[in-house]
Each structure stands twice: as structure tokens, then as C-alpha cells.
């Protein structure tokens, strides 16, 4: 596919469906048709895949997104609703459903989806993070803080939640928050990254660089961390330092990170998926400014 041999890829996947026929093979087949803008073909492949593997959540995620692309929002809602019934433990599916409603301005519906998701998955920190961000987005800061307190009771060692709390706090309180976060999850890459960002905001660039280095060492598979480190180095480093950073990131070939994954999996980027350097630079550009 990366070489542009789409017909060969289609034939290979067809053979794989006939021989192995795993859920992943059906998913990859549907994704290829989606990438080639053959939406009916993608939906037909998913429909067959669902009959064989009804509890495979990515089918519902892909089908819903294709339906949204086709302007069929109600159909997408029906797809997501069926998906969460059959795959209640798929966190990405719950989040996609909620984010779809946020995109439509339906904050109340999104809140309800995330509440149901937490009932089914009470100890999942990602769901808490999205619920907190939803309230921040809606301007309900007090509700967001209350949710954060509840979330930390449920997931006291979650670096993601502690990191979220650091930047939700007013600037004068952030240092104290970061100390608390480090006490509770000292070697968590999310917390270490947040501390690096705090030093960056305070213009303590030497300290910031040290903590960025520590963050990528702790979790080299996290693309968002590499992107933040690249953005920092772009502002405060040399060309040589930038190139060394790019080379290390390419070698690490990160596969995780909220923004990183969203970028990698975007249909418009499908031929660039293996281009780590391009992904790194694009992800860094998309990061919001620190405040």
C-alpha cells in the first residue's frame, strides 16, 4: 500500500480473508477500501465482518465514522449505540461516541454517554479525563474540579488524572500540584511531561529539557511526548539538537499518544503512516500553546 500498489494490497487482503479470516484482517480490508474512498465497499466489508465477529469494536467505530463522512449522523448514532451494547468495555468506542455528540454541540448527550461508560468501566482513568474535559469545555470549572477529586479517589495512581489536575489549577498552585503528582506517581511519563511543560512555561529551559528527556526515556512509545519535546526544541534548541531528537523518535517509532494516534489514523494521512518524522512535525504543530 505504501508503495502505491493498491490492487496488490486488495488481492492480498482478499486471500487473507479466505485463509486466516481474522477480525483484524477484515478490519484492515475495510480500512483499505475506506482509504481508497470506496465507502460502499468499506461498509459491505464491515457488514460481513460484523456477522463473523460481532464483538469486535473497531467495526462499529469505522462504520460510524464512515456514516458521518457520508452525512448520515443518525445512522452513525445507531451504529455506536449497538457497538457499546456489544462491546461495553471498549473505551475508544465510548469516547468516539461522546466526542461525536460534542462535535454536534450536544454536551448533555455526551455527558450521559460518558456517565454510562463509567458505570460499566468505573476504574478507567481515560473516561474520567474525557468527562473532566467535557465540563471544562462547557465552562463548568467547579463541576470539573469535583469530577477530578472523585476520579482521583477511584484511580489514585493515574498519572493522566494528576497531569490533568496540574493544568486545571491556577498558575500559582501548579507547582504544589506537580509535587503532589510526583509523590503519587513518580515515574509516570504523563506527570513527568507535565513537569517539563511547567518548567518551559517558567522559562527554566535547562530544567525543562532535562524533564523532556526523562519523559521520552520513561515512555518512548508515546508520540505526544516526542511532539511536545520537538516543539520545545524548535523554540529553544539548535538545528543539531532537533535532528538528534528526530532521529531518536524515528528509531522509537511511537505508536501511542492521544493526538499522535488521532493523526496517524486519520484517513487523509493513511499513506504517511510510516513517515515518523512527518508525523512528529505535524503533531508538534497541532499542539496547543501552553498557558
PDB file of C-alpha atoms in Angstrom:
ATOM      1  CA  UNK A   1       0.000   0.000   0.000  1.00  0.00           C
ATOM      2  CA  UNK A   2       2.778   2.431   0.951  1.00  0.00           C
ATOM      3  CA  UNK A   3       4.368   1.790  -2.456  1.00  0.00           C
ATOM      4  CA  UNK A   4       1.070   2.670  -4.132  1.00  0.00           C
ATOM      5  CA  UNK A   5       0.255  -0.911  -5.170  1.00  0.00           C
ATOM      6  CA  UNK A   6      -3.363  -0.705  -4.049  1.00  0.00           C
ATOM      7  CA  UNK A   7      -4.618  -3.517  -6.293  1.00  0.00           C
ATOM      8  CA  UNK A   8      -1.946  -5.865  -4.977  1.00  0.00           C
ATOM      9  CA  UNK A   9      -2.881  -4.935  -1.400  1.00  0.00           C
ATOM     10  CA  UNK A  10      -6.560  -5.604  -2.113  1.00  0.00           C
ATOM     11  CA  UNK A  11      -5.742  -9.015  -3.607  1.00  0.00           C
ATOM     12  CA  UNK A  12      -3.506  -9.956  -0.667  1.00  0.00           C
ATOM     13  CA  UNK A  13      -6.191  -8.978   1.830  1.00  0.00           C
ATOM     14  CA  UNK A  14      -8.823 -10.924  -0.087  1.00  0.00           C
ATOM     15  CA  UNK A  15      -6.590 -14.001   0.098  1.00  0.00           C
ATOM     16  CA  UNK A  16      -6.022 -13.389   3.817  1.00  0.00           C
ATOM     17  CA  UNK A  17      -9.791 -13.199   4.393  1.00  0.00           C
ATOM     18  CA  UNK A  18     -10.241 -16.539   2.629  1.00  0.00           C
ATOM     19  CA  UNK A  19      -7.451 -18.256   4.580  1.00  0.00           C
ATOM     20  CA  UNK A  20      -6.975 -16.680   8.019  1.00  0.00           C
ATOM     21  CA  UNK A  21     -10.135 -14.593   8.119  1.00  0.00           C
ATOM     22  CA  UNK A  22      -9.427 -12.963  11.492  1.00  0.00           C
ATOM     23  CA  UNK A  23     -11.277  -9.878  12.707  1.00  0.00           C
ATOM     24  CA  UNK A  24      -8.108  -7.840  12.150  1.00  0.00           C
ATOM     25  CA  UNK A  25      -7.856  -8.945   8.516  1.00  0.00           C
ATOM     26  CA  UNK A  26     -11.478  -7.941   7.879  1.00  0.00           C
ATOM     27  CA  UNK A  27     -10.840  -4.622   9.614  1.00  0.00           C
ATOM     28  CA  UNK A  28      -7.723  -3.926   7.513  1.00  0.00           C
ATOM     29  CA  UNK A  29      -9.655  -4.830   4.354  1.00  0.00           C
ATOM     30  CA  UNK A  30     -12.449  -2.392   5.220  1.00  0.00           C
ATOM     31  CA  UNK A  31      -9.948   0.316   6.110  1.00  0.00           C
ATOM     32  CA  UNK A  32      -8.168  -0.028   2.776  1.00  0.00           C
ATOM     33  CA  UNK A  33     -11.472   0.433   0.901  1.00  0.00           C
ATOM     34  CA  UNK A  34     -12.239   3.457   3.109  1.00  0.00           C
ATOM     35  CA  UNK A  35      -8.811   4.939   2.382  1.00  0.00           C
ATOM     36  CA  UNK A  36      -9.383   4.417  -1.345  1.00  0.00           C
ATOM     37  CA  UNK A  37     -12.684   6.320  -0.943  1.00  0.00           C
ATOM     38  CA  UNK A  38     -14.737   3.231  -1.773  1.00  0.00           C
ATOM     39  CA  UNK A  39     -17.207   3.876   1.045  1.00  0.00           C
ATOM     40  CA  UNK A  40     -19.885   1.364  -0.100  1.00  0.00           C
ATOM     41  CA  UNK A  41     -17.174  -1.307  -0.395  1.00  0.00           C
ATOM     42  CA  UNK A  42     -15.859  -0.474   3.065  1.00  0.00           C
ATOM     43  CA  UNK A  43     -19.353  -0.685   4.585  1.00  0.00           C
ATOM     44  CA  UNK A  44     -20.048  -4.000   2.817  1.00  0.00           C
ATOM     45  CA  UNK A  45     -16.779  -5.454   4.161  1.00  0.00           C
ATOM     46  CA  UNK A  46     -17.613  -4.256   7.682  1.00  0.00           C
ATOM     47  CA  UNK A  47     -21.129  -5.727   7.430  1.00  0.00           C
ATOM     48  CA  UNK A  48     -19.667  -9.165   6.681  1.00  0.00           C
ATOM     49  CA  UNK A  49     -17.024  -8.727   9.371  1.00  0.00           C
ATOM     50  CA  UNK A  50     -19.675  -7.889  11.978  1.00  0.00           C
ATOM     51  CA  UNK A  51     -21.596 -11.097  11.228  1.00  0.00           C
ATOM     52  CA  UNK A  52     -18.413 -13.081  11.881  1.00  0.00           C
ATOM     53  CA  UNK A  53     -17.055 -11.033  14.797  1.00  0.00           C
ATOM     54  CA  UNK A  54     -19.966  -9.122  16.403  1.00  0.00           C
ATOM     55  CA  UNK A  55     -17.901  -8.173  19.489  1.00  0.00           C
ATOM     56  CA  UNK A  56     -15.021  -6.543  17.596  1.00  0.00           C
ATOM     57  CA  UNK A  57     -15.340  -2.833  18.479  1.00  0.00           C
ATOM     58  CA  UNK A  58     -13.321  -1.360  15.613  1.00  0.00           C
ATOM     59  CA  UNK A  59     -16.020  -2.404  13.137  1.00  0.00           C
ATOM     60  CA  UNK A  60     -18.533  -0.126  14.877  1.00  0.00           C
ATOM     61  CA  UNK A  61     -16.018   2.698  15.184  1.00  0.00           C
ATOM     62  CA  UNK A  62     -15.153   2.565  11.484  1.00  0.00           C
ATOM     63  CA  UNK A  63     -18.742   2.142  10.326  1.00  0.00           C
ATOM     64  CA  UNK A  64     -19.904   5.105  12.416  1.00  0.00           C
ATOM     65  CA  UNK A  65     -17.122   7.341  11.129  1.00  0.00           C
ATOM     66  CA  UNK A  66     -17.836   6.396   7.521  1.00  0.00           C
ATOM     67  CA  UNK A  67     -21.530   7.140   8.055  1.00  0.00           C
ATOM     68  CA  UNK A  68     -20.624  10.552   9.497  1.00  0.00           C
ATOM     69  CA  UNK A  69     -18.443  11.174   6.438  1.00  0.00           C
ATOM     70  CA  UNK A  70     -21.477  10.323   4.282  1.00  0.00           C
ATOM     71  CA  UNK A  71     -23.634  12.782   6.243  1.00  0.00           C
ATOM     72  CA  UNK A  72     -25.660  10.036   7.934  1.00  0.00           C
ATOM     73  CA  UNK A  73     -25.369  11.165  11.549  1.00  0.00           C
ATOM     74  CA  UNK A  74     -28.423   9.289  12.834  1.00  0.00           C
ATOM     75  CA  UNK A  75     -27.138   6.072  11.257  1.00  0.00           C
ATOM     76  CA  UNK A  76     -23.786   6.651  12.968  1.00  0.00           C
ATOM     77  CA  UNK A  77     -25.521   7.111  16.338  1.00  0.00           C
ATOM     78  CA  UNK A  78     -27.371   3.824  15.822  1.00  0.00           C
ATOM     79  CA  UNK A  79     -24.081   2.112  14.952  1.00  0.00           C
ATOM     80  CA  UNK A  80     -22.284   3.484  18.016  1.00  0.00           C
ATOM     81  CA  UNK A  81     -25.240   2.584  20.236  1.00  0.00           C
ATOM     82  CA  UNK A  82     -25.197  -1.016  19.003  1.00  0.00           C
ATOM     83  CA  UNK A  83     -21.436  -1.082  19.407  1.00  0.00           C
ATOM     84  CA  UNK A  84     -21.430  -0.075  23.081  1.00  0.00           C
ATOM     85  CA  UNK A  85     -24.098  -2.691  23.788  1.00  0.00           C
ATOM     86  CA  UNK A  86     -21.981  -5.430  22.208  1.00  0.00           C
ATOM     87  CA  UNK A  87     -18.586  -4.078  23.332  1.00  0.00           C
ATOM     88  CA  UNK A  88     -19.245  -2.298  26.668  1.00  0.00           C
ATOM     89  CA  UNK A  89     -15.565  -2.456  27.677  1.00  0.00           C
ATOM     90  CA  UNK A  90     -14.229  -0.726  24.551  1.00  0.00           C
ATOM     91  CA  UNK A  91     -13.111   2.649  25.893  1.00  0.00           C
ATOM     92  CA  UNK A  92     -12.209   4.116  22.451  1.00  0.00           C
ATOM     93  CA  UNK A  93     -15.746   3.345  21.214  1.00  0.00           C
ATOM     94  CA  UNK A  94     -17.401   5.120  24.172  1.00  0.00           C
ATOM     95  CA  UNK A  95     -15.076   8.107  23.721  1.00  0.00           C
ATOM     96  CA  UNK A  96     -15.711   8.296  19.959  1.00  0.00           C
ATOM     97  CA  UNK A  97     -19.484   8.248  20.571  1.00  0.00           C
ATOM     98  CA  UNK A  98     -19.218  11.012  23.183  1.00  0.00           C
ATOM     99  CA  UNK A  99     -16.882  13.127  21.046  1.00  0.00           C
ATOM    100  CA  UNK A 100     -19.276  12.836  18.103  1.00  0.00           C
ATOM    101  CA  UNK A 101     -22.008  14.385  20.254  1.00  0.00           C
ATOM    102  CA  UNK A 102     -19.599  17.093  21.478  1.00  0.00           C
ATOM    103  CA  UNK A 103     -18.852  17.906  17.843  1.00  0.00           C
ATOM    104  CA  UNK A 104     -22.575  18.363  17.260  1.00  0.00           C
ATOM    105  CA  UNK A 105     -22.865  20.636  20.308  1.00  0.00           C
ATOM    106  CA  UNK A 106     -24.814  18.035  22.311  1.00  0.00           C
ATOM    107  CA  UNK A 107     -22.977  18.415  25.629  1.00  0.00           C
ATOM    108  CA  UNK A 108     -25.803  16.851  27.666  1.00  0.00           C
ATOM    109  CA  UNK A 109     -25.892  13.753  25.451  1.00  0.00           C
ATOM    110  CA  UNK A 110     -22.092  13.445  25.567  1.00  0.00           C
ATOM    111  CA  UNK A 111     -22.161  13.741  29.376  1.00  0.00           C
ATOM    112  CA  UNK A 112     -24.766  10.976  29.561  1.00  0.00           C
ATOM    113  CA  UNK A 113     -22.685   8.676  27.328  1.00  0.00           C
ATOM    114  CA  UNK A 114     -19.579   9.180  29.459  1.00  0.00           C
ATOM    115  CA  UNK A 115     -21.562   8.578  32.666  1.00  0.00           C
ATOM    116  CA  UNK A 116     -22.865   5.269  31.279  1.00  0.00           C
ATOM    117  CA  UNK A 117     -19.347   4.368  30.195  1.00  0.00           C
ATOM    118  CA  UNK A 118     -18.013   4.943  33.726  1.00  0.00           C
ATOM    119  CA  UNK A 119     -20.760   2.784  35.229  1.00  0.00           C
ATOM    120  CA  UNK A 120     -19.553  -0.073  33.015  1.00  0.00           C
ATOM    121  CA  UNK A 121     -15.846   0.758  33.451  1.00  0.00           C
ATOM    122  CA  UNK A 122     -15.540   2.520  36.830  1.00  0.00           C
ATOM    123  CA  UNK A 123     -11.748   2.314  37.187  1.00  0.00           C
ATOM    124  CA  UNK A 124     -10.800   3.595  33.741  1.00  0.00           C
ATOM    125  CA  UNK A 125      -8.901   6.873  34.009  1.00  0.00           C
ATOM    126  CA  UNK A 126      -9.342   7.770  30.326  1.00  0.00           C
ATOM    127  CA  UNK A 127     -13.114   8.022  30.750  1.00  0.00           C
ATOM    128  CA  UNK A 128     -12.664  10.274  33.785  1.00  0.00           C
ATOM    129  CA  UNK A 129     -10.261  12.509  31.810  1.00  0.00           C
ATOM    130  CA  UNK A 130     -12.781  12.946  28.986  1.00  0.00           C
ATOM    131  CA  UNK A 131     -15.610  13.663  31.444  1.00  0.00           C
ATOM    132  CA  UNK A 132     -13.478  16.327  33.155  1.00  0.00           C
ATOM    133  CA  UNK A 133     -12.507  17.937  29.836  1.00  0.00           C
ATOM    134  CA  UNK A 134     -16.149  17.994  28.787  1.00  0.00           C
ATOM    135  CA  UNK A 135     -17.066  20.085  31.832  1.00  0.00           C
ATOM    136  CA  UNK A 136     -14.098  22.407  31.263  1.00  0.00           C
ATOM    137  CA  UNK A 137     -15.209  22.848  27.647  1.00  0.00           C
ATOM    138  CA  UNK A 138     -18.755  23.627  28.854  1.00  0.00           C
ATOM    139  CA  UNK A 139     -17.382  26.243  31.269  1.00  0.00           C
ATOM    140  CA  UNK A 140     -18.331  24.218  34.349  1.00  0.00           C
ATOM    141  CA  UNK A 141     -14.998  24.562  36.154  1.00  0.00           C
ATOM    142  CA  UNK A 142     -16.383  23.720  39.600  1.00  0.00           C
ATOM    143  CA  UNK A 143     -18.015  20.558  38.264  1.00  0.00           C
ATOM    144  CA  UNK A 144     -14.737  19.631  36.540  1.00  0.00           C
ATOM    145  CA  UNK A 145     -12.795  20.049  39.812  1.00  0.00           C
ATOM    146  CA  UNK A 146     -15.355  17.936  41.679  1.00  0.00           C
ATOM    147  CA  UNK A 147     -15.089  15.235  38.999  1.00  0.00           C
ATOM    148  CA  UNK A 148     -11.295  15.323  39.251  1.00  0.00           C
ATOM    149  CA  UNK A 149     -11.494  14.772  43.034  1.00  0.00           C
ATOM    150  CA  UNK A 150     -13.834  11.783  42.509  1.00  0.00           C
ATOM    151  CA  UNK A 151     -11.631  10.442  39.722  1.00  0.00           C
ATOM    152  CA  UNK A 152      -8.512  10.513  41.909  1.00  0.00           C
ATOM    153  CA  UNK A 153     -10.393   8.609  44.600  1.00  0.00           C
ATOM    154  CA  UNK A 154     -11.195   5.899  42.033  1.00  0.00           C
ATOM    155  CA  UNK A 155      -7.777   5.967  40.308  1.00  0.00           C
ATOM    156  CA  UNK A 156      -5.288   7.411  42.850  1.00  0.00           C
ATOM    157  CA  UNK A 157      -2.223   6.316  40.867  1.00  0.00           C
ATOM    158  CA  UNK A 158      -3.331   7.635  37.473  1.00  0.00           C
ATOM    159  CA  UNK A 159      -0.659   9.882  36.004  1.00  0.00           C
ATOM    160  CA  UNK A 160      -3.131  11.073  33.371  1.00  0.00           C
ATOM    161  CA  UNK A 161      -5.503  12.385  36.028  1.00  0.00           C
ATOM    162  CA  UNK A 162      -2.770  14.010  38.104  1.00  0.00           C
ATOM    163  CA  UNK A 163      -1.413  15.677  34.951  1.00  0.00           C
ATOM    164  CA  UNK A 164      -4.868  16.946  34.034  1.00  0.00           C
ATOM    165  CA  UNK A 165      -5.166  18.386  37.531  1.00  0.00           C
ATOM    166  CA  UNK A 166      -1.869  20.267  37.281  1.00  0.00           C
ATOM    167  CA  UNK A 167      -3.000  22.383  34.340  1.00  0.00           C
ATOM    168  CA  UNK A 168      -6.547  22.795  35.660  1.00  0.00           C
ATOM    169  CA  UNK A 169      -5.101  24.564  38.705  1.00  0.00           C
ATOM    170  CA  UNK A 170      -4.416  28.331  38.743  1.00  0.00           C
ATOM    171  CA  UNK A 171      -0.781  29.117  37.895  1.00  0.00           C
ATOM    172  CA  UNK A 172       0.339  29.841  41.491  1.00  0.00           C
ATOM    173  CA  UNK A 173      -0.956  26.418  42.620  1.00  0.00           C
ATOM    174  CA  UNK A 174       0.565  24.347  39.822  1.00  0.00           C
ATOM    175  CA  UNK A 175       3.930  23.763  41.448  1.00  0.00           C
ATOM    176  CA  UNK A 176       2.249  22.310  44.562  1.00  0.00           C
ATOM    177  CA  UNK A 177       0.012  20.172  42.356  1.00  0.00           C
ATOM    178  CA  UNK A 178       3.038  18.861  40.462  1.00  0.00           C
ATOM    179  CA  UNK A 179       4.790  17.935  43.734  1.00  0.00           C
ATOM    180  CA  UNK A 180       1.664  16.007  44.815  1.00  0.00           C
ATOM    181  CA  UNK A 181       1.538  14.302  41.419  1.00  0.00           C
ATOM    182  CA  UNK A 182       5.178  13.221  41.633  1.00  0.00           C
ATOM    183  CA  UNK A 183       4.626  11.874  45.148  1.00  0.00           C
ATOM    184  CA  UNK A 184       1.744   9.727  43.936  1.00  0.00           C
ATOM    185  CA  UNK A 185       3.204   8.573  40.606  1.00  0.00           C
ATOM    186  CA  UNK A 186       6.886   9.432  40.490  1.00  0.00           C
ATOM    187  CA  UNK A 187       7.829   7.579  37.306  1.00  0.00           C
ATOM    188  CA  UNK A 188       4.728   8.233  35.253  1.00  0.00           C
ATOM    189  CA  UNK A 189       5.526   9.727  31.836  1.00  0.00           C
ATOM    190  CA  UNK A 190       2.367  11.902  31.810  1.00  0.00           C
ATOM    191  CA  UNK A 191       3.342  13.563  35.091  1.00  0.00           C
ATOM    192  CA  UNK A 192       6.986  13.973  34.073  1.00  0.00           C
ATOM    193  CA  UNK A 193       5.865  15.573  30.797  1.00  0.00           C
ATOM    194  CA  UNK A 194       3.630  17.994  32.705  1.00  0.00           C
ATOM    195  CA  UNK A 195       6.548  18.999  34.928  1.00  0.00           C
ATOM    196  CA  UNK A 196       8.659  19.622  31.801  1.00  0.00           C
ATOM    197  CA  UNK A 197       5.900  21.868  30.449  1.00  0.00           C
ATOM    198  CA  UNK A 198       5.740  23.776  33.748  1.00  0.00           C
ATOM    199  CA  UNK A 199       9.471  24.492  33.597  1.00  0.00           C
ATOM    200  CA  UNK A 200       9.025  25.579  29.958  1.00  0.00           C
ATOM    201  CA  UNK A 201       6.270  27.999  30.981  1.00  0.00           C
ATOM    202  CA  UNK A 202       8.530  29.380  33.703  1.00  0.00           C
ATOM    203  CA  UNK A 203      11.319  29.789  31.095  1.00  0.00           C
ATOM    204  CA  UNK A 204      13.572  27.430  33.012  1.00  0.00           C
ATOM    205  CA  UNK A 205      14.689  25.856  29.754  1.00  0.00           C
ATOM    206  CA  UNK A 206      17.578  23.760  31.065  1.00  0.00           C
ATOM    207  CA  UNK A 207      15.296  22.111  33.628  1.00  0.00           C
ATOM    208  CA  UNK A 208      12.545  21.698  31.033  1.00  0.00           C
ATOM    209  CA  UNK A 209      14.933  19.899  28.658  1.00  0.00           C
ATOM    210  CA  UNK A 210      16.026  17.522  31.434  1.00  0.00           C
ATOM    211  CA  UNK A 211      12.423  16.595  32.184  1.00  0.00           C
ATOM    212  CA  UNK A 212      11.514  16.183  28.494  1.00  0.00           C
ATOM    213  CA  UNK A 213      14.449  13.784  28.144  1.00  0.00           C
ATOM    214  CA  UNK A 214      13.257  11.892  31.224  1.00  0.00           C
ATOM    215  CA  UNK A 215       9.703  11.703  29.804  1.00  0.00           C
ATOM    216  CA  UNK A 216      10.724  10.185  26.454  1.00  0.00           C
ATOM    217  CA  UNK A 217      13.005   7.705  28.235  1.00  0.00           C
ATOM    218  CA  UNK A 218      10.176   6.615  30.528  1.00  0.00           C
ATOM    219  CA  UNK A 219       7.769   6.030  27.632  1.00  0.00           C
ATOM    220  CA  UNK A 220       9.434   6.163  24.190  1.00  0.00           C
ATOM    221  CA  UNK A 221       6.255   4.738  22.632  1.00  0.00           C
ATOM    222  CA  UNK A 222       4.234   7.878  23.459  1.00  0.00           C
ATOM    223  CA  UNK A 223       4.151  10.111  20.390  1.00  0.00           C
ATOM    224  CA  UNK A 224       2.569  13.121  22.129  1.00  0.00           C
ATOM    225  CA  UNK A 225       5.612  13.349  24.419  1.00  0.00           C
ATOM    226  CA  UNK A 226       8.007  13.356  21.470  1.00  0.00           C
ATOM    227  CA  UNK A 227       5.886  16.055  19.775  1.00  0.00           C
ATOM    228  CA  UNK A 228       5.967  18.313  22.854  1.00  0.00           C
ATOM    229  CA  UNK A 229       9.728  17.786  23.179  1.00  0.00           C
ATOM    230  CA  UNK A 230      10.147  18.650  19.470  1.00  0.00           C
ATOM    231  CA  UNK A 231       8.060  21.818  19.838  1.00  0.00           C
ATOM    232  CA  UNK A 232      10.174  22.874  22.820  1.00  0.00           C
ATOM    233  CA  UNK A 233      13.441  22.160  20.975  1.00  0.00           C
ATOM    234  CA  UNK A 234      12.189  24.042  17.913  1.00  0.00           C
ATOM    235  CA  UNK A 235      11.827  27.122  20.140  1.00  0.00           C
ATOM    236  CA  UNK A 236      14.867  26.701  22.376  1.00  0.00           C
ATOM    237  CA  UNK A 237      17.293  24.292  20.721  1.00  0.00           C
ATOM    238  CA  UNK A 238      19.753  24.123  17.845  1.00  0.00           C
ATOM    239  CA  UNK A 239      19.360  22.507  14.421  1.00  0.00           C
ATOM    240  CA  UNK A 240      21.690  19.737  15.559  1.00  0.00           C
ATOM    241  CA  UNK A 241      19.616  19.065  18.692  1.00  0.00           C
ATOM    242  CA  UNK A 242      16.459  18.976  16.568  1.00  0.00           C
ATOM    243  CA  UNK A 243      17.963  16.417  14.187  1.00  0.00           C
ATOM    244  CA  UNK A 244      19.155  14.205  17.046  1.00  0.00           C
ATOM    245  CA  UNK A 245      15.648  14.341  18.536  1.00  0.00           C
ATOM    246  CA  UNK A 246      14.050  13.435  15.177  1.00  0.00           C
ATOM    247  CA  UNK A 247      16.440  10.511  14.706  1.00  0.00           C
ATOM    248  CA  UNK A 248      15.670   9.170  18.194  1.00  0.00           C
ATOM    249  CA  UNK A 249      11.935   9.488  17.617  1.00  0.00           C
ATOM    250  CA  UNK A 250      12.161   7.679  14.276  1.00  0.00           C
ATOM    251  CA  UNK A 251      14.115   4.907  15.999  1.00  0.00           C
ATOM    252  CA  UNK A 252      11.500   4.677  18.795  1.00  0.00           C
ATOM    253  CA  UNK A 253       8.667   4.621  16.195  1.00  0.00           C
ATOM    254  CA  UNK A 254       5.953   5.573  18.737  1.00  0.00           C
ATOM    255  CA  UNK A 255       2.521   4.001  18.392  1.00  0.00           C
ATOM    256  CA  UNK A 256       0.590   5.619  21.265  1.00  0.00           C
ATOM    257  CA  UNK A 257      -0.497   9.070  22.430  1.00  0.00           C
ATOM    258  CA  UNK A 258      -3.900  10.730  22.151  1.00  0.00           C
ATOM    259  CA  UNK A 259      -3.007  13.272  19.461  1.00  0.00           C
ATOM    260  CA  UNK A 260      -0.417  11.038  17.837  1.00  0.00           C
ATOM    261  CA  UNK A 261      -2.885   8.190  17.279  1.00  0.00           C
ATOM    262  CA  UNK A 262      -5.580  10.526  16.010  1.00  0.00           C
ATOM    263  CA  UNK A 263      -3.120  11.917  13.463  1.00  0.00           C
ATOM    264  CA  UNK A 264      -1.787   8.510  12.417  1.00  0.00           C
ATOM    265  CA  UNK A 265      -5.247   7.040  11.988  1.00  0.00           C
ATOM    266  CA  UNK A 266      -6.739   9.994  10.092  1.00  0.00           C
ATOM    267  CA  UNK A 267      -7.839   8.755   6.682  1.00  0.00           C
ATOM    268  CA  UNK A 268      -6.153  11.675   4.919  1.00  0.00           C
ATOM    269  CA  UNK A 269      -2.801  10.609   6.404  1.00  0.00           C
ATOM    270  CA  UNK A 270      -3.018   6.928   5.525  1.00  0.00           C
ATOM    271  CA  UNK A 271      -0.093   6.904   3.099  1.00  0.00           C
ATOM    272  CA  UNK A 272       2.072   8.824   5.596  1.00  0.00           C
ATOM    273  CA  UNK A 273       1.504   6.420   8.486  1.00  0.00           C
ATOM    274  CA  UNK A 274       5.079   5.086   8.339  1.00  0.00           C
ATOM    275  CA  UNK A 275       6.648   8.534   7.982  1.00  0.00           C
ATOM    276  CA  UNK A 276       7.517   9.118  11.642  1.00  0.00           C
ATOM    277  CA  UNK A 277       9.386  12.379  11.006  1.00  0.00           C
ATOM    278  CA  UNK A 278       6.405  13.897   9.190  1.00  0.00           C
ATOM    279  CA  UNK A 279       4.026  12.699  11.918  1.00  0.00           C
ATOM    280  CA  UNK A 280       6.300  14.206  14.580  1.00  0.00           C
ATOM    281  CA  UNK A 281       6.460  17.631  12.926  1.00  0.00           C
ATOM    282  CA  UNK A 282       2.739  17.680  12.137  1.00  0.00           C
ATOM    283  CA  UNK A 283       1.767  16.608  15.658  1.00  0.00           C
ATOM    284  CA  UNK A 284       4.054  19.258  17.177  1.00  0.00           C
ATOM    285  CA  UNK A 285       2.390  21.954  15.042  1.00  0.00           C
ATOM    286  CA  UNK A 286      -1.049  20.865  16.242  1.00  0.00           C
ATOM    287  CA  UNK A 287      -0.205  21.012  19.950  1.00  0.00           C
ATOM    288  CA  UNK A 288      -1.982  23.883  21.737  1.00  0.00           C
ATOM    289  CA  UNK A 289       0.074  26.690  23.196  1.00  0.00           C
ATOM    290  CA  UNK A 290       0.866  26.347  26.904  1.00  0.00           C
ATOM    291  CA  UNK A 291      -0.951  28.712  29.207  1.00  0.00           C
TER     292      UNK A 291
END
